[in-house]
Amino acid sequence: MTYCKTENDRIGKEHKMAHTIEEYIDRGAFLCKCGKTHEPKIKKAVIGDGALEKVPQILAELGGTKPFVICDPNTYRAAGERVLDIIKGAGMEYALFTFSEGHPEPDEKAVGSVMLHYDSSCDIILGVGSGVLNDIGKIIADIAHAPYVIVGTAPSMDGYASGTSSVIRDNLKVSVNSHCPDVVVGDLDVLSHAPLEMLQSGIGDMIAKYISIAEWRISNIINGEYYCADIAAIINDALFKCVENADGVKSHDKEVCRAVMEGMVLSGVAANYAGISRPVSGMEHYFSHVWDMRMIEFGRPADLHGVQCGIATIDAIKIYDEIKKITPDREKAKKYVESFDYENWKAFLRKNLGRGAEQMIKNEEKEKKYDKAAHAARLENIIAHWDEILDIINGLPSLCELEALFEKTGAPRTVEDIGLTKEEERMAFLMTKDVRDKYIASRLLWDLGELDSVCDKVFPI
């Protein structure tokens, strides 16, 4: 398997984790050679056998005497009931909120529902769950100005230790600042009994880091965006360990559960170090966000975020394989940009995303990525540094290597596997450039005047 290289070229078959997760967290805030002060924000990660038994001690260490516990029916069965028994056994009182449905949406309604039931006599928030439950718990802790502990029920997504929550606001999937968990608890007995698709989702979210790191480096070259090689190395370390243990996914092996859960937490630490989501999400995440928004708008169920990100990573590798064949053509790019009709594009967004398109359109008023002068400056940087850009792209795994990895995990590989159409795959690719103000492959292709041609090659009608 090929690994996405960073400047310090620390990834290889013989490479092992440079630091334990405890060492990253215990180091606290420090001034990095990149010029930023990095802070993990999370205080502790307790991942191992019997971790649930440590919950009362963890709550007490954070000054908690009465936790407000948030779960849903599934996470209550997976770990919540046991956690409450342990808390009661330690002589602690608690207040419990359980969503009525098994899979609540991460939106204004869900957050408002929890807040309306919040018990102000509680002094600490305890979430029991994974993606959505954790995102909501982080927001509630931020509003309540309370410490927050998350008991993970599945190694399914990379937001466990981040200081942001991925939510649907005004019909657009956005990241909002929230309270980074003070402690993440991952009991391997619980994690290894999570449904297979949850573990596949987690490793899919980790595999996506191939793209996020490459695009972060490319944006650094083209736009001068802040980049830290040491943060990239943390992600590569965690990614290596997950790939190294991928054979154990189908059997729910505890070591792969540990590797993925630690990778999830380290992804949050890396994002906290950077102060942005760049190290952990790129174009592949925006495929997922577009699909989520379409599913909500048109009343269809979305698949797990990490599963969608994994499929989109395969798509991204196909796209980058086409980019490698391009020779930048200044005149072609300028002609393409001159002919771009933004009014038609807004109509396309509205037709295919409905209400979610409006926030994308508002974002462009601030971003001005379609400004011709800004495009001209980017294009010159692209042409001047094309060889460097190709070096980064060539460090990505091949399509064959990636598909072999998916064969090991048994995870879905195509949009048809998760109930989407080829047309939805195609339109999602075209819309990825508008989801966030982040330079990704679709923006690079727009700058090169090659977006439509590559779209036709990778996603033929």
XYZ file of C-alpha atoms in Angstrom:
461
model
C 0.000 0.000 0.000
C 1.255 3.485 -0.882
C 1.016 6.179 1.776
C 0.470 9.884 1.260
C 3.893 11.344 1.964
C 4.612 14.467 3.962
C 7.776 16.534 3.593
C 9.473 14.652 6.399
C 8.665 11.381 4.574
C 7.972 9.485 7.768
C 5.652 6.853 6.333
C 6.921 3.466 5.298
C 6.232 -0.208 5.777
C 8.522 -0.264 8.782
C 7.015 2.857 10.358
C 5.287 2.675 13.715
C 3.363 5.263 15.724
C 5.779 8.041 16.641
C 3.881 8.758 19.876
C 1.107 7.201 21.875
C -2.218 8.962 22.032
C -1.516 9.748 25.696
C 1.750 11.478 24.795
C 0.030 13.705 22.248
C -2.625 14.723 24.772
C -0.373 15.010 27.829
C 2.022 17.306 25.981
C -0.595 20.034 26.255
C -0.133 23.347 24.454
C 3.211 23.951 22.745
C 4.754 26.251 20.162
C 5.389 24.302 16.940
C 8.063 25.090 14.380
C 5.204 25.925 11.989
C 4.697 29.075 14.083
C 1.384 28.075 15.688
C 0.765 27.153 19.284
C -0.853 23.724 19.163
C -3.314 22.655 21.838
C -5.032 19.246 21.938
C -8.031 20.674 23.912
C -9.037 17.168 24.987
C -7.743 16.294 28.468
C -7.769 12.500 28.311
C -8.659 9.495 26.149
C -9.458 6.259 27.968
C -9.473 3.479 25.362
C -9.212 -0.159 26.406
C -10.894 -3.069 28.103
C -13.070 -2.124 31.067
C -13.063 1.592 30.274
C -16.727 1.995 31.282
C -15.855 1.188 34.884
C -13.730 4.348 35.024
C -16.591 6.727 34.154
C -17.466 7.766 37.771
C -13.799 8.537 38.479
C -13.528 10.535 35.237
C -16.640 12.555 36.092
C -15.313 13.272 39.587
C -11.916 14.356 38.262
C -13.704 16.958 36.141
C -15.652 18.219 39.154
C -18.864 16.492 38.125
C -21.312 15.351 40.800
C -24.511 14.956 38.742
C -24.207 14.215 34.998
C -26.829 15.059 32.393
C -26.776 11.913 30.236
C -27.705 12.038 26.529
C -28.351 8.921 24.458
C -30.768 7.359 21.982
C -32.479 3.943 22.194
C -29.625 2.213 20.330
C -26.800 3.734 22.352
C -28.740 3.167 25.576
C -28.737 -0.561 24.818
C -25.124 -0.559 23.616
C -23.604 1.134 26.668
C -25.968 3.632 28.260
C -27.771 1.238 30.572
C -24.467 -0.182 31.802
C -23.001 3.312 32.306
C -26.018 4.361 34.381
C -25.693 1.233 36.542
C -22.034 2.063 37.143
C -22.859 5.677 38.003
C -25.604 4.616 40.421
C -23.268 2.053 41.935
C -20.796 4.848 42.653
C -23.486 6.770 44.533
C -23.990 9.450 41.873
C -27.295 11.004 40.852
C -27.976 11.764 37.195
C -30.585 13.114 34.788
C -31.275 11.214 31.563
C -32.463 12.381 28.155
C -33.113 9.704 25.545
C -34.200 10.573 22.015
C -37.424 8.827 21.051
C -36.029 7.773 17.662
C -33.012 5.568 17.081
C -31.277 7.848 14.595
C -31.920 11.537 15.346
C -30.885 14.108 12.758
C -28.136 16.533 13.838
C -30.275 19.632 13.360
C -31.870 22.555 15.198
C -34.805 20.394 16.312
C -32.575 17.795 17.978
C -30.439 20.365 19.781
C -33.526 22.285 20.882
C -35.181 19.112 22.159
C -32.209 18.302 24.389
C -32.015 21.866 25.716
C -35.713 21.897 26.576
C -35.144 18.819 28.730
C -31.857 20.000 30.242
C -31.685 19.701 34.025
C -29.902 22.796 35.331
C -29.019 21.021 38.579
C -26.543 18.921 36.576
C -22.926 20.078 36.474
C -21.455 17.892 33.705
C -22.653 16.514 30.355
C -22.207 12.824 29.549
C -22.918 11.703 26.003
C -23.314 8.025 25.136
C -23.066 7.416 21.401
C -20.997 8.328 18.388
C -21.408 10.876 15.578
C -24.759 12.629 15.986
C -24.992 12.125 19.760
C -21.471 13.465 20.223
C -22.074 16.491 18.001
C -25.203 17.349 19.964
C -23.489 16.717 23.302
C -20.668 19.089 22.382
C -23.155 21.831 21.542
C -25.116 21.330 24.771
C -21.915 21.435 26.836
C -20.916 24.654 25.076
C -24.280 26.277 25.792
C -24.344 25.035 29.395
C -20.668 25.966 30.007
C -20.200 22.504 31.491
C -17.470 19.851 31.190
C -18.213 17.136 28.666
C -17.443 13.402 28.519
C -18.365 11.171 25.586
C -18.644 7.402 25.935
C -18.158 6.087 22.412
C -20.401 3.247 21.282
C -18.780 2.721 17.870
C -15.469 3.657 16.197
C -17.481 5.195 13.380
C -16.405 8.802 12.765
C -13.583 11.255 13.360
C -15.398 13.927 15.391
C -14.944 12.427 18.843
C -12.246 14.834 20.005
C -12.827 17.855 17.805
C -13.966 21.278 18.957
C -16.631 21.520 16.266
C -19.938 19.822 15.556
C -21.180 18.814 12.115
C -24.834 19.804 12.010
C -27.588 20.754 9.608
C -28.371 24.452 10.011
C -30.759 26.201 7.639
C -30.717 23.000 5.548
C -26.943 23.182 4.967
C -24.420 20.791 6.529
C -22.049 23.055 8.455
C -19.371 22.802 11.129
C -20.046 24.972 14.166
C -17.761 25.670 17.088
C -18.683 23.662 20.161
C -17.152 22.228 23.345
C -14.350 19.774 22.675
C -14.885 16.714 24.881
C -12.753 16.845 27.983
C -12.535 13.046 27.973
C -13.290 10.391 25.356
C -14.057 6.911 26.686
C -13.779 3.902 24.384
C -14.442 0.513 25.962
C -13.173 -2.165 23.568
C -15.889 -4.597 24.647
C -18.504 -2.061 23.538
C -16.670 -0.944 20.392
C -16.011 -4.490 19.179
C -19.714 -5.309 19.456
C -20.783 -2.338 17.345
C -22.448 -3.220 14.022
C -19.944 -4.019 11.271
C -21.097 -1.058 9.182
C -20.124 1.287 12.040
C -16.559 -0.039 12.071
C -16.473 0.132 8.272
C -17.630 3.727 8.560
C -14.794 4.544 10.945
C -12.100 3.069 8.773
C -13.709 4.763 5.746
C -13.408 8.095 7.521
C -9.736 7.343 8.185
C -9.020 6.249 4.596
C -10.422 9.634 3.534
C -7.366 11.251 5.152
C -5.301 10.320 2.097
C -7.228 13.004 0.231
C -7.489 15.595 3.003
C -3.726 15.727 3.575
C -2.928 15.857 -0.153
C -5.407 18.686 -0.742
C -4.133 20.608 2.266
C -0.624 20.513 0.804
C -1.859 21.474 -2.655
C -3.712 24.484 -1.256
C -0.592 25.521 0.614
C 1.247 25.644 -2.715
C -1.479 27.410 -4.700
C -3.022 29.726 -2.097
C -0.362 29.974 0.587
C -2.785 28.364 3.024
C -1.322 27.507 6.415
C 0.095 23.978 6.523
C 1.932 22.009 9.216
C 3.884 18.889 8.261
C 3.920 17.654 11.859
C 0.112 17.707 12.031
C -0.022 15.871 8.712
C 2.361 13.281 10.165
C 0.007 12.661 13.109
C -2.766 11.833 10.658
C -0.478 9.654 8.570
C 0.626 7.783 11.695
C -2.966 7.067 12.651
C -3.892 6.160 9.079
C -0.991 3.723 8.831
C -2.074 1.920 11.983
C -5.659 1.578 10.722
C -4.555 0.225 7.344
C -2.102 -2.127 9.042
C -4.980 -3.652 11.044
C -7.602 -3.635 8.260
C -7.639 -7.457 8.043
C -9.431 -7.535 11.393
C -12.422 -5.390 10.422
C -14.776 -8.200 9.394
C -14.059 -10.154 12.571
C -14.516 -7.077 14.830
C -10.988 -7.634 16.123
C -10.274 -5.520 19.203
C -6.956 -4.276 17.853
C -8.545 -2.789 14.747
C -11.243 -1.265 16.970
C -8.496 0.248 19.116
C -6.587 1.500 16.056
C -9.647 3.107 14.492
C -10.873 4.642 17.758
C -7.415 6.070 18.453
C -7.308 7.333 14.879
C -10.664 9.023 15.401
C -9.391 10.769 18.529
C -6.064 11.734 16.959
C -7.946 13.217 14.017
C -9.702 15.502 16.470
C -6.409 16.381 18.124
C -4.892 17.200 14.723
C -7.847 19.418 13.806
C -7.578 21.161 17.178
C -3.847 21.669 16.649
C -4.491 23.263 13.261
C -7.527 25.233 14.363
C -9.248 24.104 11.152
C -10.701 20.878 9.744
C -8.158 20.802 6.899
C -6.095 17.858 8.186
C -9.116 15.563 8.375
C -11.510 16.461 5.568
C -11.328 17.310 1.897
C -13.357 16.779 -1.234
C -14.408 13.285 -0.145
C -16.220 14.765 2.867
C -18.050 17.202 0.621
C -19.439 14.395 -1.500
C -20.904 13.077 1.752
C -22.250 16.477 2.791
C -23.983 16.974 -0.559
C -25.559 13.509 -0.368
C -26.721 14.227 3.194
C -28.344 17.488 2.135
C -30.099 15.830 -0.799
C -31.392 13.036 1.392
C -32.820 15.506 3.894
C -34.327 17.737 1.216
C -35.987 14.882 -0.623
C -36.932 12.721 2.352
C -34.584 9.781 1.837
C -32.315 8.087 4.400
C -28.604 8.856 4.194
C -25.950 6.242 4.846
C -23.246 6.514 7.504
C -20.918 9.461 7.013
C -17.731 7.380 6.993
C -19.186 4.869 4.535
C -20.026 7.731 2.183
C -16.560 9.242 2.686
C -14.943 5.903 1.852
C -16.830 5.623 -1.443
C -16.012 9.249 -2.198
C -12.315 8.548 -1.547
C -12.391 5.980 -4.345
C -14.034 8.641 -6.528
C -11.371 11.154 -5.530
C -8.555 8.783 -6.502
C -10.172 8.363 -9.937
C -10.387 12.155 -10.257
C -6.747 12.651 -9.270
C -5.714 9.963 -11.740
C -7.268 12.167 -14.452
C -5.611 15.300 -13.078
C -2.224 13.610 -13.471
C -2.856 13.455 -17.236
C -3.481 17.218 -17.554
C -1.000 19.747 -18.893
C -2.122 23.189 -17.673
C -3.217 25.432 -20.536
C -3.452 29.105 -19.591
C -5.635 30.157 -22.499
C -8.012 27.226 -22.142
C -8.439 27.956 -18.438
C -9.118 31.657 -18.984
C -11.628 30.918 -21.745
C -13.437 28.433 -19.480
C -13.680 30.934 -16.648
C -14.867 33.696 -18.967
C -17.692 31.478 -20.181
C -18.764 30.355 -16.686
C -22.351 31.492 -16.048
C -22.856 31.877 -12.318
C -26.589 32.516 -12.636
C -27.021 29.165 -14.388
C -24.901 27.548 -11.718
C -27.073 28.945 -8.925
C -30.123 27.534 -10.689
C -28.389 24.125 -10.833
C -27.698 24.244 -7.084
C -31.276 25.193 -6.255
C -32.718 22.485 -8.470
C -30.597 19.708 -6.989
C -30.233 20.773 -3.361
C -33.368 22.776 -2.723
C -33.157 24.910 0.403
C -29.602 23.844 1.155
C -28.402 25.690 -1.933
C -29.183 29.098 -0.461
C -26.424 28.966 2.138
C -23.926 27.856 -0.513
C -24.903 30.852 -2.600
C -24.531 33.171 0.412
C -21.106 31.678 1.092
C -19.931 32.653 -2.382
C -20.728 36.301 -1.642
C -17.922 36.142 0.948
C -15.592 33.633 -0.724
C -15.580 35.106 -4.252
C -13.849 32.015 -5.596
C -15.295 32.757 -9.039
C -13.687 36.215 -9.148
C -11.670 36.421 -12.381
C -8.719 38.311 -10.887
C -8.435 35.811 -8.030
C -8.614 32.988 -10.566
C -5.827 34.495 -12.658
C -3.526 34.634 -9.613
C -4.273 31.027 -8.677
C -3.746 29.864 -12.249
C -0.262 31.366 -12.369
C 0.661 29.575 -9.148
C -0.734 26.311 -10.508
C 1.304 26.561 -13.696
C 4.475 27.609 -11.855
C 4.233 24.741 -9.359
C 2.623 22.006 -11.441
C 5.474 19.551 -10.900
C 5.190 19.957 -7.120
C 1.432 19.414 -7.310
C 1.944 16.252 -9.350
C 4.465 14.977 -6.784
C 1.799 15.238 -4.095
C -0.806 13.513 -6.255
C 1.637 10.734 -7.103
C 1.979 10.043 -3.372
C -1.650 8.933 -3.172
C -2.489 5.217 -3.226
C -3.441 3.706 -6.567
C -7.018 2.737 -7.315
C -6.028 -0.954 -7.200
C -4.435 -0.556 -3.772
C -7.473 1.261 -2.435
C -9.900 -1.325 -3.798
C -7.805 -4.104 -2.239
C -8.113 -2.323 1.104
C -11.894 -2.131 0.707
C -11.914 -5.842 -0.099
C -10.360 -6.462 3.326
C -12.901 -4.343 5.165
C -15.946 -5.436 3.157
C -17.156 -1.833 3.081
C -19.378 -0.526 0.249
C -17.383 0.742 -2.728
C -19.959 2.272 -5.078
C -22.853 4.695 -4.775
C -25.223 1.955 -5.924
C -24.200 -0.021 -2.823
C -25.762 2.701 -0.639
C -28.832 3.461 -2.726
C -27.548 6.442 -4.694
C -27.523 6.880 -8.456
C -24.685 7.634 -10.829
C -26.363 10.961 -11.553
C -26.280 11.829 -7.829
C -22.608 10.910 -7.772
C -21.896 13.151 -10.751
C -23.817 16.155 -9.457
C -22.264 15.799 -5.993
C -18.803 16.044 -7.539
C -19.731 19.239 -9.372
C -21.159 20.754 -6.177
C -18.260 19.852 -3.877
C -16.475 23.087 -4.744
C -19.316 25.110 -3.190
C -19.824 23.314 0.139
C -17.064 25.093 2.083
C -14.382 27.683 1.463
C -11.728 25.016 1.030
C -9.479 24.435 -1.975
C -10.071 20.889 -3.233
C -9.760 18.911 -6.479
C -12.983 20.251 -7.998
C -11.763 23.819 -7.472
C -8.402 22.951 -8.985
C -10.176 21.531 -12.024
C -12.377 24.616 -12.336
C -9.245 26.773 -12.230
C -7.690 24.632 -14.968
C -10.842 24.782 -17.106
C -11.056 20.987 -16.923
C -13.930 20.454 -14.482
C -16.509 19.400 -17.081
C -14.150 17.245 -19.102
C -12.914 15.293 -16.064
C -16.487 14.970 -14.805
C -17.467 13.358 -18.098
C -14.564 10.943 -17.924
C -15.012 9.852 -14.305
C -18.807 10.128 -14.109
C -20.097 9.589 -17.659
C -23.790 10.135 -18.220
